[in-house]
PDB file of C-alpha atoms in Angstrom:
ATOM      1  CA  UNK A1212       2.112   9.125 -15.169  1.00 85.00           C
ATOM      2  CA  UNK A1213       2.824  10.808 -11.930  1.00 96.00           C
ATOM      3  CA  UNK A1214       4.113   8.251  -8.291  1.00 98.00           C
ATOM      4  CA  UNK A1215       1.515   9.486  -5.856  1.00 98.00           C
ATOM      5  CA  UNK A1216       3.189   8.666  -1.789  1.00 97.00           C
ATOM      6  CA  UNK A1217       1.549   7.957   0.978  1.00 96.00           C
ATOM      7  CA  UNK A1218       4.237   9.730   3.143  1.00 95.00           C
ATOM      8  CA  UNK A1219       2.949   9.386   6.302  1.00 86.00           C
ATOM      9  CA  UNK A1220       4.221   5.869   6.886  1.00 85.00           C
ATOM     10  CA  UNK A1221       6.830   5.685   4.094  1.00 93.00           C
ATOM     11  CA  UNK A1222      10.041   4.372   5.220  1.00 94.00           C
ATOM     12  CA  UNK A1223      13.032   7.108   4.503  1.00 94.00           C
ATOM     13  CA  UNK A1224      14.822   4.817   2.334  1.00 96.00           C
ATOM     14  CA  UNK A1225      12.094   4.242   0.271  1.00 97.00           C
ATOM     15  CA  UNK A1226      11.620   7.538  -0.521  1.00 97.00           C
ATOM     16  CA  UNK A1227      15.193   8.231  -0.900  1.00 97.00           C
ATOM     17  CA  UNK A1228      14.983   5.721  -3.745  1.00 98.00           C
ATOM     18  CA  UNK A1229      11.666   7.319  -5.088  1.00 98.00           C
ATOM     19  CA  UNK A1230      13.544  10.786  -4.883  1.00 97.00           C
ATOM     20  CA  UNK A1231      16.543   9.210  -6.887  1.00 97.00           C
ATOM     21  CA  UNK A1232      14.464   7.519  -9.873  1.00 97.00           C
ATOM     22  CA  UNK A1233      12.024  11.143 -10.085  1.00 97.00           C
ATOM     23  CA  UNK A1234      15.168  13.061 -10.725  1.00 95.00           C
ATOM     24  CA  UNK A1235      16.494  10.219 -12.710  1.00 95.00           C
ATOM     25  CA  UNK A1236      13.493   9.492 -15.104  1.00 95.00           C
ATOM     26  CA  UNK A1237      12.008  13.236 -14.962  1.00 95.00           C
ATOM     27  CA  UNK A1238       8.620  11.710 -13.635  1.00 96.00           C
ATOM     28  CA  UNK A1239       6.849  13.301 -11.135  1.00 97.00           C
ATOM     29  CA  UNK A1240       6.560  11.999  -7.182  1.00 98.00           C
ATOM     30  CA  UNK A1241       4.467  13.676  -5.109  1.00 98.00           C
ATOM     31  CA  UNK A1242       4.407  12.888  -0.749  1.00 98.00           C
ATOM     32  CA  UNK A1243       0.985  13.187   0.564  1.00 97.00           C
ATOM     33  CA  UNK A1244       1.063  13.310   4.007  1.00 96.00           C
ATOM     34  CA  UNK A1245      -0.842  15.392   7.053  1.00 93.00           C
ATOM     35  CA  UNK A1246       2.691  17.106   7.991  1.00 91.00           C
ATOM     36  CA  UNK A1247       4.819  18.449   6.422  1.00 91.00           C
ATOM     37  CA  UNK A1248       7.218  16.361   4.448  1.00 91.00           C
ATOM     38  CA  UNK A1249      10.956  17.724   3.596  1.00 90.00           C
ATOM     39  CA  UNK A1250      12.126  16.809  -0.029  1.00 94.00           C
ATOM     40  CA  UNK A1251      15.139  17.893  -1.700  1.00 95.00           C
ATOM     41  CA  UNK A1252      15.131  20.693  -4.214  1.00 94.00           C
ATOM     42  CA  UNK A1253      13.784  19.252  -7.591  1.00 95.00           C
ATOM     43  CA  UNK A1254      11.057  20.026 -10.407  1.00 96.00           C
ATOM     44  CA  UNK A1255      10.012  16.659  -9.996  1.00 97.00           C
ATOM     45  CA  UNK A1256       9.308  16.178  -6.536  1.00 97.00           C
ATOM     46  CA  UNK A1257       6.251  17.939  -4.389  1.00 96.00           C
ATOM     47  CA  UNK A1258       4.987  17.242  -1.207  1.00 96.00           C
ATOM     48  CA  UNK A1259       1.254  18.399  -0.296  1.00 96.00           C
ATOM     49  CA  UNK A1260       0.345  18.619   3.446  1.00 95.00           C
ATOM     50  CA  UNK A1261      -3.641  17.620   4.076  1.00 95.00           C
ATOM     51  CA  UNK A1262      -5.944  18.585   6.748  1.00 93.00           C
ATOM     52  CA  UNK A1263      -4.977  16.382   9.883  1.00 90.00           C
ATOM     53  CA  UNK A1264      -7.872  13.550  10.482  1.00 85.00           C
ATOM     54  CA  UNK A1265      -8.115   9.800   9.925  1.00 84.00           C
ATOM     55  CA  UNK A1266      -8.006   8.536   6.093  1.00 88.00           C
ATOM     56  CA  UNK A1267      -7.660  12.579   4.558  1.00 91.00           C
ATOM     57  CA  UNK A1268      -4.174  11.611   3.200  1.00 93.00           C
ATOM     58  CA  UNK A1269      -5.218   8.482   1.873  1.00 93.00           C
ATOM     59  CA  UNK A1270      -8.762  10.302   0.432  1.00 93.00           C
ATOM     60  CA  UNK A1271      -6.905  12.814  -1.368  1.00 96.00           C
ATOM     61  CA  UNK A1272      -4.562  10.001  -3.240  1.00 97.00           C
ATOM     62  CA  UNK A1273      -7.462   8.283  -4.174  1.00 96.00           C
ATOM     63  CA  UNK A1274      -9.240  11.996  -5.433  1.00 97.00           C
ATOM     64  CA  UNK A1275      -6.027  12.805  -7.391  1.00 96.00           C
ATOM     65  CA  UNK A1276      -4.985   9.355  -8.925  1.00 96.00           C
ATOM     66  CA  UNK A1277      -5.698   8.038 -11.806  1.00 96.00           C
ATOM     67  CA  UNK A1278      -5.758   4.679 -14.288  1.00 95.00           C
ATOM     68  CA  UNK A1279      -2.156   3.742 -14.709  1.00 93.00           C
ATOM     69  CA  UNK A1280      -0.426   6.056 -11.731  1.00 96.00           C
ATOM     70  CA  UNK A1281       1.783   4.231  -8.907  1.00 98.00           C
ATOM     71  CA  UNK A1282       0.899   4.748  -5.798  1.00 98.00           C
ATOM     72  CA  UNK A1283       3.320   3.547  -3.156  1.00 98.00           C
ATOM     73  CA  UNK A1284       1.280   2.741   0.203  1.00 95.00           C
ATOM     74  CA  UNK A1285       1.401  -0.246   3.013  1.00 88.00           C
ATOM     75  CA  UNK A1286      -2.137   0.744   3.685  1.00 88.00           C
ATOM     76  CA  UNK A1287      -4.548  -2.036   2.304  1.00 89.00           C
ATOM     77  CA  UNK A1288      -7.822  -0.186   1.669  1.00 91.00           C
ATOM     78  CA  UNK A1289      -5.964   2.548   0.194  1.00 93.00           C
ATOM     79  CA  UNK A1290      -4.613   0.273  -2.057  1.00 94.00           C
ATOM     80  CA  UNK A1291      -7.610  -1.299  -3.052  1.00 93.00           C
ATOM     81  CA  UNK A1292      -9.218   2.050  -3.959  1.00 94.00           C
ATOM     82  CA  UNK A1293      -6.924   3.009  -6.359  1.00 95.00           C
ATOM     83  CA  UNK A1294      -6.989  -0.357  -8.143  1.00 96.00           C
ATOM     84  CA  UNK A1295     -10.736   0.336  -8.539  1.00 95.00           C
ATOM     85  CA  UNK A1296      -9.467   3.254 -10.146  1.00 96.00           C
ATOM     86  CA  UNK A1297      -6.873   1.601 -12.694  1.00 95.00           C
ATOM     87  CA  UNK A1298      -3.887   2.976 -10.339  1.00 96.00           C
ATOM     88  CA  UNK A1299      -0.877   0.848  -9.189  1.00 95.00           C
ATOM     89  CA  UNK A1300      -0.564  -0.212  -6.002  1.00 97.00           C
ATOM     90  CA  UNK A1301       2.798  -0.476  -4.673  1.00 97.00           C
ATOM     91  CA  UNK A1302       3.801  -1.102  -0.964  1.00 94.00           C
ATOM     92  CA  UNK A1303       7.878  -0.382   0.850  1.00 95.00           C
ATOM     93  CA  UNK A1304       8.687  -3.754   0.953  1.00 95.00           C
ATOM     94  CA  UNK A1305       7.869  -4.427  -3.284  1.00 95.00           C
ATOM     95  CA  UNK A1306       4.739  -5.963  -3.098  1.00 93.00           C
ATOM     96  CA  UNK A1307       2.800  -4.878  -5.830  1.00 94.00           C
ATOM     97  CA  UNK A1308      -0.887  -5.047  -4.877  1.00 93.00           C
ATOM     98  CA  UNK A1309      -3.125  -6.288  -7.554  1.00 87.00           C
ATOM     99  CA  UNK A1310      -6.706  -6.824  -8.480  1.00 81.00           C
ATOM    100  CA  UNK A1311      -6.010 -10.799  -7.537  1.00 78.00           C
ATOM    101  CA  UNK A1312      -4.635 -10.331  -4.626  1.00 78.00           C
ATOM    102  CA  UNK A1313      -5.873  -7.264  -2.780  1.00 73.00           C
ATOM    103  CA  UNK A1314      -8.964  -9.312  -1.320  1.00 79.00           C
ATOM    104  CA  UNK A1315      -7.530 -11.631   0.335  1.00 67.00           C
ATOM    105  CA  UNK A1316      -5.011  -8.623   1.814  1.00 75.00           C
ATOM    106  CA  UNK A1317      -8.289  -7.104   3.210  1.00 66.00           C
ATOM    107  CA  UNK A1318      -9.339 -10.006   4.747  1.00 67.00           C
ATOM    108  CA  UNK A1319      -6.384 -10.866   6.394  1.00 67.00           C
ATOM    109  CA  UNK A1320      -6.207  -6.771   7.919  1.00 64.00           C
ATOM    110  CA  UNK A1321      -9.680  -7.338   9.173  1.00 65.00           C
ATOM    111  CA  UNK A1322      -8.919 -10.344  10.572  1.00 61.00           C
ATOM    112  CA  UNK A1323      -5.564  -8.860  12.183  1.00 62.00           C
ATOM    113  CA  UNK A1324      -7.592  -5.864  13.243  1.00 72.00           C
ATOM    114  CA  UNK A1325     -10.450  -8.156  15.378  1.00 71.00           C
ATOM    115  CA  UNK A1326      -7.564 -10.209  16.972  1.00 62.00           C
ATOM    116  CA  UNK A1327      -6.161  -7.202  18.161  1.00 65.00           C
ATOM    117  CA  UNK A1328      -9.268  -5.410  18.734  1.00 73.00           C
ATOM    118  CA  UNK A1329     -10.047  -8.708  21.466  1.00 71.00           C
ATOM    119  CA  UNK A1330      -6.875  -7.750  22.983  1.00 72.00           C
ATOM    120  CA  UNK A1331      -4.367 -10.202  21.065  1.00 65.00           C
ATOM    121  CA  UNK A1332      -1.052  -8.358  20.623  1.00 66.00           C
ATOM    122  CA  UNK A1333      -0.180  -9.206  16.868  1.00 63.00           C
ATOM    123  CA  UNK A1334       3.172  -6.601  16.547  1.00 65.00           C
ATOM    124  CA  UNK A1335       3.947  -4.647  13.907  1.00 66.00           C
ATOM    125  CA  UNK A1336       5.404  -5.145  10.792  1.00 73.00           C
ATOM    126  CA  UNK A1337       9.474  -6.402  10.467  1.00 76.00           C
ATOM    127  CA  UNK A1338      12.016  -3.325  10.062  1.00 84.00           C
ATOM    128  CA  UNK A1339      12.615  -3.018   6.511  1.00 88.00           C
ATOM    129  CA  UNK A1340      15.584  -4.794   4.922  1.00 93.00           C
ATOM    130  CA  UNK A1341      17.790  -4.623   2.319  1.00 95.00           C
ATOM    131  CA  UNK A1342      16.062  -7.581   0.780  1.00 95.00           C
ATOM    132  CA  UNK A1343      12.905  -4.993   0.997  1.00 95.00           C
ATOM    133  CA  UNK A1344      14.193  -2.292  -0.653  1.00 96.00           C
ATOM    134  CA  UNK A1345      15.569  -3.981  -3.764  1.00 97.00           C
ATOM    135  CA  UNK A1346      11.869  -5.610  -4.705  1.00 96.00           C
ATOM    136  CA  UNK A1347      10.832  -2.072  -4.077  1.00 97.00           C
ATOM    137  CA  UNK A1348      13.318  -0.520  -6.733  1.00 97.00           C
ATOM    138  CA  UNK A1349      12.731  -3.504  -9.341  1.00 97.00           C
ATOM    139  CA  UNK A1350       9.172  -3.277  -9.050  1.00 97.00           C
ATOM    140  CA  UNK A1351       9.791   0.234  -9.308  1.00 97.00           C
ATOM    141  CA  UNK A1352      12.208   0.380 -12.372  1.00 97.00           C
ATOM    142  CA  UNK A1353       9.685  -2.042 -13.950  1.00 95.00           C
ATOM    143  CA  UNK A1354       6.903   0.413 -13.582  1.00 95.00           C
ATOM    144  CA  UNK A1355       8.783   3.167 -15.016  1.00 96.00           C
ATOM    145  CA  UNK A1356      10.012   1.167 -18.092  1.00 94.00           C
ATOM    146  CA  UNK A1357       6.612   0.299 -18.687  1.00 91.00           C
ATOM    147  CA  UNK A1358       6.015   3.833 -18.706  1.00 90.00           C
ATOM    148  CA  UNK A1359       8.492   4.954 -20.884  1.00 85.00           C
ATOM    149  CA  UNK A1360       7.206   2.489 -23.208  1.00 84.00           C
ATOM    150  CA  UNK A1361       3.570   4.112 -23.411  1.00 78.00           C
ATOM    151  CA  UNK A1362       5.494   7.161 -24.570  1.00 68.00           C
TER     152      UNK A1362
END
């Protein structure tokens, strides 16, 4: 089962760690992103660059995933479309989105997104700590055990 990225947002240690497990665990990572995305030289790491425009990153992840993938992405609606397809959802900070949870995550953007929208200034989301980026690789390492497992 392939790690689809949604690089455009991805913090660089996150991927760092993603690069490190691919090579690792032989399982393939691929960055989606509308720019191009450096990655080091490996069999098991791509990136593919998509058409500039709102969403086409995120359309494409949800066009190539399927049931049972890991997709790592802070985006909410992104993650709630691959769950409708059977995908993991997986954000940078280790929070793994799930079938439970994912509604109330979409209420709570929309609700973010009409504060700000009525001119609230709500700030962005905390730099990324270390804290962060060990749920990330446990939730990841869990995900690929599971995998091995189904081999």
């Amino acid at each position: 089962m392939p790690i689809w990225v949604d690089a455009d947002a991805c913090p660089l240690a996150i991927k760092e760690i993603l690069f490190r497990a691919a090579t690792r665990t032989e399982t393939m990572v691929t960055l989606v992103a509308n720019q191009s995305i450096k990655v080091p030289p490996s069999r098991y790491i791509t990136s593919l660059q998509v058409a500039a425009g709102f969403d086409v990153a995120d359309n494409e992840i949800v066009r190539r995933c399927q049931a049972n993938d890991l997709v790592i992405t802070s985006d909410i609606p992104l993650a709630s479309e691959v769950i409708e397809k059977g995908a993991i959802a997986l954000s940078a900070r280790g929070e793994r989105y799930t079938s439970a949870n994912i509604r109330a995550k979409l209420t709570m953007r929309d609700f973010m997104d009409t504060m700000r929208g009525s001119g609230l200034h709500t700030g962005g989301p905390p730099p990324l700590k270390q804290t962060d980026r060990k749920a990330f690789a446990d939730q990841l390492d869990k995900w690929l055990m599971a995998q091995q497992k189904r081999r």
